[in-house]
mmCIF file of C-alpha atoms and ligand atoms in Angstrom:
data_model
loop_
_atom_site.group_PDB
_atom_site.id
_atom_site.type_symbol
_atom_site.label_atom_id
_atom_site.label_comp_id
_atom_site.label_asym_id
_atom_site.label_seq_id
_atom_site.Cartn_x
_atom_site.Cartn_y
_atom_site.Cartn_z
ATOM 1 C CA MET A 1 88.177 112.209 125.672
ATOM 2 C CA LYS A 2 91.026 112.365 123.162
ATOM 3 C CA ASP A 3 90.713 114.638 120.142
ATOM 4 C CA TRP A 4 91.632 111.980 117.602
ATOM 5 C CA ASP A 5 91.035 114.190 114.552
ATOM 6 C CA ALA A 6 93.543 116.762 115.823
ATOM 7 C CA MET A 7 96.086 114.145 116.862
ATOM 8 C CA LEU A 8 95.868 112.273 113.548
ATOM 9 C CA ALA A 9 95.826 115.364 111.279
ATOM 10 C CA PRO A 10 99.652 115.431 110.791
ATOM 11 C CA TYR A 11 99.558 111.684 110.038
ATOM 12 C CA LYS A 12 96.960 112.225 107.317
ATOM 13 C CA GLN A 13 99.093 115.002 105.871
ATOM 14 C CA ALA A 14 102.210 112.788 105.898
ATOM 15 C CA VAL A 15 100.334 109.956 104.118
ATOM 16 C CA ASP A 16 99.018 112.347 101.459
ATOM 17 C CA GLU A 17 102.454 113.930 100.898
ATOM 18 C CA LEU A 18 104.299 110.610 100.695
ATOM 19 C CA LYS A 19 101.738 109.181 98.271
ATOM 20 C CA ILE A 20 102.295 112.160 95.980
ATOM 21 C CA LYS A 21 106.090 111.840 96.258
ATOM 22 C CA LEU A 22 106.072 108.115 95.489
ATOM 23 C CA LYS A 23 103.656 108.544 92.602
ATOM 24 C CA GLY A 24 106.060 111.276 91.409
ATOM 25 C CA ILE A 25 108.856 108.689 91.238
ATOM 26 C CA ARG A 26 106.586 106.442 89.154
ATOM 27 C CA GLU A 27 105.799 109.310 86.793
ATOM 28 C CA GLN A 28 109.509 110.120 86.328
ATOM 29 C CA TYR A 29 110.163 106.509 85.313
ATOM 30 C CA GLN A 30 107.190 106.537 82.943
ATOM 31 C CA LEU A 31 108.434 109.761 81.323
ATOM 32 C CA SER A 32 111.868 108.260 80.766
ATOM 33 C CA SER A 33 110.244 105.109 79.233
ATOM 34 C CA LYS A 34 112.119 102.950 81.762
ATOM 35 C CA HIS A 35 110.498 100.062 83.628
ATOM 36 C CA THR A 36 108.957 101.610 86.746
ATOM 37 C CA PRO A 37 109.736 99.778 89.992
ATOM 38 C CA ILE A 38 106.517 101.251 91.461
ATOM 39 C CA GLU A 39 103.274 99.747 90.197
ATOM 40 C CA PHE A 40 100.933 101.612 92.549
ATOM 41 C CA VAL A 41 100.828 103.300 95.924
ATOM 42 C CA THR A 42 98.186 103.260 98.631
ATOM 43 C CA GLY A 43 98.052 104.795 102.052
ATOM 44 C CA ARG A 44 95.946 105.144 105.143
ATOM 45 C CA VAL A 45 95.809 106.565 108.615
ATOM 46 C CA LYS A 46 95.067 103.745 111.043
ATOM 47 C CA PRO A 47 91.407 103.841 112.080
ATOM 48 C CA VAL A 48 90.873 104.772 115.763
ATOM 49 C CA SER A 49 89.271 101.382 116.535
ATOM 50 C CA SER A 50 92.412 99.578 115.234
ATOM 51 C CA ILE A 51 94.679 101.974 117.162
ATOM 52 C CA LEU A 52 92.852 101.173 120.400
ATOM 53 C CA GLU A 53 92.849 97.429 119.700
ATOM 54 C CA LYS A 54 96.605 97.383 118.921
ATOM 55 C CA ALA A 55 97.398 99.634 121.927
ATOM 56 C CA LYS A 56 95.601 97.167 124.190
ATOM 57 C CA ARG A 57 97.269 94.138 122.581
ATOM 58 C CA LYS A 58 100.771 95.640 122.777
ATOM 59 C CA ASN A 59 100.283 97.381 126.118
ATOM 60 C CA ILE A 60 100.951 100.875 124.755
ATOM 61 C CA PRO A 61 99.605 103.738 126.911
ATOM 62 C CA VAL A 62 97.498 106.216 124.913
ATOM 63 C CA ASP A 63 99.935 109.069 125.733
ATOM 64 C CA LYS A 64 102.838 107.042 124.217
ATOM 65 C CA LEU A 65 101.075 106.161 120.950
ATOM 66 C CA GLU A 66 102.978 108.637 118.803
ATOM 67 C CA GLU A 67 106.386 107.192 119.769
ATOM 68 C CA GLU A 68 105.448 103.564 120.174
ATOM 69 C CA MET A 69 102.928 102.828 117.423
ATOM 70 C CA GLN A 70 104.947 103.111 114.258
ATOM 71 C CA ASP A 71 102.112 102.586 111.797
ATOM 72 C CA LEU A 72 99.594 105.287 112.727
ATOM 73 C CA ALA A 73 100.478 106.485 109.220
ATOM 74 C CA GLY A 74 100.993 103.697 106.688
ATOM 75 C CA VAL A 75 102.031 103.919 103.056
ATOM 76 C CA ARG A 76 102.278 100.849 100.816
ATOM 77 C CA VAL A 77 104.228 100.547 97.586
ATOM 78 C CA MET A 78 103.380 97.687 95.235
ATOM 79 C CA CYS A 79 105.979 96.419 92.759
ATOM 80 C CA GLN A 80 105.772 94.009 89.832
ATOM 81 C CA PHE A 81 108.978 92.102 90.617
ATOM 82 C CA VAL A 82 110.946 91.195 93.746
ATOM 83 C CA GLY A 83 113.983 92.994 92.255
ATOM 84 C CA ASP A 84 111.924 96.196 92.075
ATOM 85 C CA ILE A 85 111.659 96.161 95.870
ATOM 86 C CA ASP A 86 115.469 96.588 96.110
ATOM 87 C CA THR A 87 115.283 99.502 93.669
ATOM 88 C CA VAL A 88 112.550 101.199 95.732
ATOM 89 C CA VAL A 89 114.547 100.629 98.943
ATOM 90 C CA GLU A 90 117.599 102.254 97.273
ATOM 91 C CA LEU A 91 115.465 105.196 96.129
ATOM 92 C CA ILE A 92 114.171 105.648 99.684
ATOM 93 C CA HIS A 93 117.739 105.511 101.080
ATOM 94 C CA ALA A 94 118.858 108.193 98.614
ATOM 95 C CA ARG A 95 116.234 110.728 99.689
ATOM 96 C CA THR A 96 116.942 113.673 101.938
ATOM 97 C CA ASP A 97 113.376 114.703 102.812
ATOM 98 C CA PHE A 98 112.972 112.211 105.680
ATOM 99 C CA GLU A 99 115.023 110.030 107.969
ATOM 100 C CA ILE A 100 115.063 106.222 108.173
ATOM 101 C CA VAL A 101 114.496 104.999 111.711
ATOM 102 C CA GLU A 102 114.249 101.244 111.238
ATOM 103 C CA GLU A 103 114.050 98.588 108.535
ATOM 104 C CA ARG A 104 112.484 95.142 108.712
ATOM 105 C CA ASP A 105 113.133 92.739 105.887
ATOM 106 C CA TYR A 106 110.296 90.216 105.987
ATOM 107 C CA ILE A 107 111.338 88.979 102.535
ATOM 108 C CA LYS A 108 114.682 87.521 103.603
ATOM 109 C CA HIS A 109 113.131 86.692 106.987
ATOM 110 C CA LYS A 110 109.492 85.875 106.321
ATOM 111 C CA LYS A 111 107.091 85.880 109.248
ATOM 112 C CA LYS A 112 105.794 82.606 110.685
ATOM 113 C CA SER A 113 102.417 83.312 109.083
ATOM 114 C CA GLY A 114 104.125 83.310 105.656
ATOM 115 C CA TYR A 115 103.952 87.126 105.409
ATOM 116 C CA ARG A 116 106.539 88.782 103.160
ATOM 117 C CA SER A 117 107.102 92.506 102.727
ATOM 118 C CA TYR A 118 109.882 95.060 103.287
ATOM 119 C CA HIS A 119 109.119 97.578 106.020
ATOM 120 C CA ILE A 120 110.834 100.910 106.505
ATOM 121 C CA VAL A 121 109.926 103.191 109.395
ATOM 122 C CA LEU A 122 110.504 106.849 108.534
ATOM 123 C CA ARG A 123 110.637 109.986 110.613
ATOM 124 C CA TYR A 124 108.832 112.399 108.359
ATOM 125 C CA PRO A 125 108.617 116.192 108.886
ATOM 126 C CA VAL A 126 105.200 117.794 108.427
ATOM 127 C CA GLN A 127 104.693 121.526 108.585
ATOM 128 C CA MET A 128 101.812 122.490 110.864
ATOM 129 C CA ILE A 129 100.313 125.980 111.188
ATOM 130 C CA GLU A 130 100.467 125.584 114.952
ATOM 131 C CA GLY A 131 103.765 124.477 116.415
ATOM 132 C CA GLY A 132 105.699 124.502 113.130
ATOM 133 C CA GLU A 133 107.511 121.338 112.088
ATOM 134 C CA LYS A 134 106.379 118.057 113.609
ATOM 135 C CA ARG A 135 108.437 114.943 112.943
ATOM 136 C CA ILE A 136 106.243 111.878 112.972
ATOM 137 C CA LEU A 137 106.713 108.164 112.345
ATOM 138 C CA VAL A 138 105.395 106.604 109.131
ATOM 139 C CA GLU A 139 105.561 102.923 108.179
ATOM 140 C CA LEU A 140 106.348 102.224 104.557
ATOM 141 C CA GLN A 141 105.576 98.699 103.333
ATOM 142 C CA ILE A 142 107.127 97.644 100.029
ATOM 143 C CA ARG A 143 105.941 94.395 98.440
ATOM 144 C CA THR A 144 105.168 92.675 95.150
ATOM 145 C CA LEU A 145 101.662 92.313 93.747
ATOM 146 C CA ALA A 146 101.719 88.611 94.705
ATOM 147 C CA MET A 147 102.832 89.390 98.289
ATOM 148 C CA ASN A 148 100.067 91.996 98.460
ATOM 149 C CA PHE A 149 97.473 89.556 97.122
ATOM 150 C CA TRP A 150 98.375 87.053 99.855
ATOM 151 C CA ALA A 151 98.585 89.651 102.664
ATOM 152 C CA THR A 152 95.255 91.258 101.756
ATOM 153 C CA ILE A 153 93.372 87.961 101.866
ATOM 154 C CA GLU A 154 95.190 86.691 104.961
ATOM 155 C CA HIS A 155 94.473 90.006 106.704
ATOM 156 C CA SER A 156 90.750 89.750 105.983
ATOM 157 C CA LEU A 157 90.734 86.141 107.246
ATOM 158 C CA GLN A 158 92.479 87.292 110.465
ATOM 159 C CA TYR A 159 89.677 89.797 110.863
ATOM 160 C CA LYS A 160 86.993 87.210 110.105
ATOM 161 C CA TYR A 161 88.406 84.782 112.694
ATOM 162 C CA SER A 162 89.173 87.612 115.190
ATOM 163 C CA GLY A 163 92.896 86.793 114.985
ATOM 164 C CA LYS A 164 92.395 83.086 115.794
ATOM 165 C CA ILE A 165 92.680 81.322 112.443
ATOM 166 C CA PRO A 166 92.270 77.510 112.785
ATOM 167 C CA GLU A 167 95.599 75.665 112.569
ATOM 168 C CA LYS A 168 94.683 73.788 109.391
ATOM 169 C CA ILE A 169 93.850 77.049 107.605
ATOM 170 C CA GLU A 170 97.025 78.630 108.945
ATOM 171 C CA GLU A 171 99.046 75.817 107.377
ATOM 172 C CA ARG A 172 97.242 76.232 104.065
ATOM 173 C CA LEU A 173 97.909 79.957 104.171
ATOM 174 C CA GLN A 174 101.619 79.274 104.782
ATOM 175 C CA ARG A 175 101.636 77.007 101.719
ATOM 176 C CA ALA A 176 99.751 79.648 99.711
ATOM 177 C CA ALA A 177 102.419 82.211 100.716
ATOM 178 C CA GLU A 178 105.127 79.897 99.335
ATOM 179 C CA ALA A 179 103.129 79.445 96.118
ATOM 180 C CA ALA A 180 102.851 83.227 95.783
ATOM 181 C CA PHE A 181 106.608 83.540 96.284
ATOM 182 C CA ARG A 182 107.313 80.860 93.659
ATOM 183 C CA LEU A 183 105.061 82.812 91.302
ATOM 184 C CA ASP A 184 107.183 85.926 91.972
ATOM 185 C CA GLU A 185 110.365 83.963 91.239
ATOM 186 C CA GLU A 186 108.936 82.471 88.046
ATOM 187 C CA MET A 187 107.744 85.866 86.774
ATOM 188 C CA SER A 188 111.198 87.372 87.438
ATOM 189 C CA GLN A 189 112.833 84.497 85.549
ATOM 190 C CA ILE A 190 110.462 84.865 82.597
ATOM 191 C CA ARG A 191 111.179 88.595 82.515
ATOM 192 C CA GLY A 192 114.927 87.964 82.652
ATOM 193 C CA GLU A 193 114.744 85.521 79.755
ATOM 194 C CA VAL A 194 112.586 87.894 77.667
ATOM 195 C CA GLN A 195 115.055 90.751 78.335
ATOM 196 C CA GLU A 196 117.972 88.486 77.347
ATOM 197 C CA ALA A 197 116.176 87.505 74.108
ATOM 198 C CA GLN A 198 115.471 91.188 73.377
ATOM 199 C CA LYS A 199 119.178 92.041 73.841
ATOM 200 C CA ILE A 200 120.225 89.263 71.429
ATOM 201 C CA ILE A 201 117.662 90.431 68.826
ATOM 202 C CA SER A 202 118.759 94.055 69.091
ATOM 203 C CA ARG A 203 122.493 93.074 68.828
ATOM 204 C CA LYS A 204 121.671 91.038 65.684
ATOM 205 C CA GLN A 205 119.703 93.955 64.221
ATOM 206 C CA GLN A 206 122.616 96.334 64.911
ATOM 207 C CA SER A 207 125.167 94.042 63.211
ATOM 208 C CA LEU A 208 122.800 93.556 60.232
ATOM 209 C CA ARG A 209 122.545 97.345 59.884
ATOM 210 C CA LYS A 210 126.358 97.686 59.962
ATOM 211 C CA ASN A 211 126.879 95.042 57.226
HETATM 212 P P1 LIG B 1 96.371 105.736 89.639
HETATM 213 O O1 LIG B 1 96.704 106.709 88.580
HETATM 214 O O2 LIG B 1 95.530 104.592 89.180
HETATM 215 O O3 LIG B 1 97.566 105.313 90.447
HETATM 216 P P2 LIG B 1 93.100 109.395 97.591
HETATM 217 O O4 LIG B 1 91.696 109.048 97.224
HETATM 218 O O5 LIG B 1 93.718 110.451 96.728
HETATM 219 O O6 LIG B 1 93.316 109.595 99.046
HETATM 220 P P3 LIG B 1 94.058 107.141 96.192
HETATM 221 O O7 LIG B 1 95.483 107.021 95.851
HETATM 222 O O8 LIG B 1 93.091 107.398 95.121
HETATM 223 O O9 LIG B 1 93.961 108.151 97.352
HETATM 224 O O10 LIG B 1 93.522 105.867 96.945
HETATM 225 P P4 LIG B 1 94.241 104.697 97.686
HETATM 226 O O11 LIG B 1 93.130 103.818 98.149
HETATM 227 O O12 LIG B 1 95.228 105.138 98.671
HETATM 228 O O13 LIG B 1 95.034 104.015 96.505
HETATM 229 C C1 LIG B 1 94.378 103.426 95.505
HETATM 230 C C2 LIG B 1 95.234 103.602 94.292
HETATM 231 O O14 LIG B 1 95.850 102.343 94.022
HETATM 232 C C3 LIG B 1 94.374 103.936 93.097
HETATM 233 O O15 LIG B 1 95.128 104.658 92.173
HETATM 234 C C4 LIG B 1 94.097 102.570 92.508
HETATM 235 O O16 LIG B 1 93.838 102.638 91.134
HETATM 236 C C5 LIG B 1 95.414 101.867 92.768
HETATM 237 N N1 LIG B 1 95.255 100.416 92.812
HETATM 238 C C6 LIG B 1 94.608 99.672 93.719
HETATM 239 N N2 LIG B 1 94.705 98.370 93.432
HETATM 240 C C7 LIG B 1 95.451 98.294 92.307
HETATM 241 C C8 LIG B 1 95.928 97.221 91.516
HETATM 242 O O17 LIG B 1 95.685 96.042 91.799
HETATM 243 N N3 LIG B 1 96.703 97.546 90.426
HETATM 244 C C9 LIG B 1 97.003 98.838 90.138
HETATM 245 N N4 LIG B 1 97.790 99.083 89.073
HETATM 246 N N5 LIG B 1 96.563 99.863 90.837
HETATM 247 C C10 LIG B 1 95.793 99.605 91.926
HETATM 248 P P5 LIG B 1 94.978 106.230 92.020
HETATM 249 O O18 LIG B 1 95.867 106.835 93.042
HETATM 250 O O19 LIG B 1 93.537 106.623 92.104
HETATM 251 O O20 LIG B 1 95.500 106.562 90.627
HETATM 252 P P1 LIG B 2 96.837 97.033 109.660
HETATM 253 O O1 LIG B 2 96.597 98.458 109.475
HETATM 254 O O2 LIG B 2 95.635 96.301 110.085
HETATM 255 O O3 LIG B 2 97.582 96.411 108.530
HETATM 256 P P2 LIG B 2 102.768 93.493 114.918
HETATM 257 O O4 LIG B 2 101.712 94.510 114.701
HETATM 258 O O5 LIG B 2 102.976 93.102 116.322
HETATM 259 O O6 LIG B 2 102.571 92.284 113.998
HETATM 260 P P3 LIG B 2 104.890 95.433 114.503
HETATM 261 O O7 LIG B 2 106.166 95.226 115.232
HETATM 262 O O8 LIG B 2 104.008 96.546 114.942
HETATM 263 O O9 LIG B 2 104.144 94.046 114.446
HETATM 264 O O10 LIG B 2 105.264 95.713 113.031
HETATM 265 P P4 LIG B 2 105.418 94.841 111.766
HETATM 266 O O11 LIG B 2 105.178 93.402 112.020
HETATM 267 O O12 LIG B 2 106.696 95.220 111.115
HETATM 268 O O13 LIG B 2 104.272 95.428 110.887
HETATM 269 C C1 LIG B 2 102.954 95.350 111.251
HETATM 270 C C2 LIG B 2 102.133 95.489 109.997
HETATM 271 O O14 LIG B 2 102.670 94.630 108.973
HETATM 272 C C3 LIG B 2 100.731 95.001 110.216
HETATM 273 O O15 LIG B 2 99.963 96.076 110.630
HETATM 274 C C4 LIG B 2 100.322 94.505 108.852
HETATM 275 O O16 LIG B 2 99.973 95.574 108.000
HETATM 276 C C5 LIG B 2 101.619 93.912 108.357
HETATM 277 N N1 LIG B 2 101.752 92.517 108.775
HETATM 278 C C6 LIG B 2 102.661 92.009 109.633
HETATM 279 N N2 LIG B 2 102.518 90.684 109.758
HETATM 280 C C7 LIG B 2 101.496 90.320 108.967
HETATM 281 C C8 LIG B 2 100.870 89.061 108.663
HETATM 282 O O17 LIG B 2 101.228 88.004 109.157
HETATM 283 N N3 LIG B 2 99.838 89.111 107.774
HETATM 284 C C9 LIG B 2 99.407 90.260 107.187
HETATM 285 N N4 LIG B 2 98.397 90.189 106.338
HETATM 286 N N5 LIG B 2 99.976 91.460 107.475
HETATM 287 C C10 LIG B 2 100.999 91.491 108.332
HETATM 288 P P5 LIG B 2 98.672 95.901 111.535
HETATM 289 O O18 LIG B 2 98.943 96.385 112.901
HETATM 290 O O19 LIG B 2 98.117 94.542 111.368
HETATM 291 O O20 LIG B 2 97.766 96.995 110.915
#
């Protein structure tokens, strides 16, 4: 019998710490009255039943889980705009409190299902009372609200159909993913045009004040 609580304790700590750090970034943006690239942050330790199911599916021996299952700890950052994802990725690259192990850009290279998201696997140090520092893997998923909306519903359908979604529904989900992405593009364009209009108005106001 494996002591799952003990094994997963550092993962829970890493999720809690990273959530606080990412929310800290959001608060710094809010304080400076700048647009925050982080809308909200969620996190979870993978439930034991999902760990066992994935280990079986991917042929990972239980004693290799910590090296081979990269998402035992998962943290998700939701952004308003696609451009915000790049900003968050840059912020993550600039940090010195963890190491980047791998990056998967499912936005430039969407998955066959239609899934879009930017994944970064981190090696994150947690301080344990026994054994000192332990460096564990954490998967960070960065996505827009629209990408999250699609992924959340598709994920629950996968669960409902036990991973075997009928082909027709799969196709509709792929089309829905494209619609969500077009929505992201449209929202970014609208925002760009509003910002441009605001710049013109403020330039006009400045020149009026000068004259
Ligand atoms: P805030 O100030 O609203 O961000 P914990 O219970 O401490 O372990 P937490 O963060 O409460 O963890 O829970 P979880 O499930 O990891 O993350 C949920 C957070 O995401 C909550 O915020 C929710 O309000 C926020 N959230 C979920 N869905 C949405 C959404 O669609 N839009 C927005 N803006 N936020 C959402 P917090 O952390 O409680 O506080
Ligand atoms: P959870 O906790 O249920 O979300 P694999 O697991 O084989 O697909 P791999 O190599 O482990 O892939 O990593 P990948 O694909 O970079 O990331 C896996 C995680 O990304 C998944 O975790 C999902 O959270 C998310 N994901 C990937 N593809 C899809 C998809 O088509 N639809 C949705 N909704 N989410 C996806 P898990 O293992 O499903 O865990």
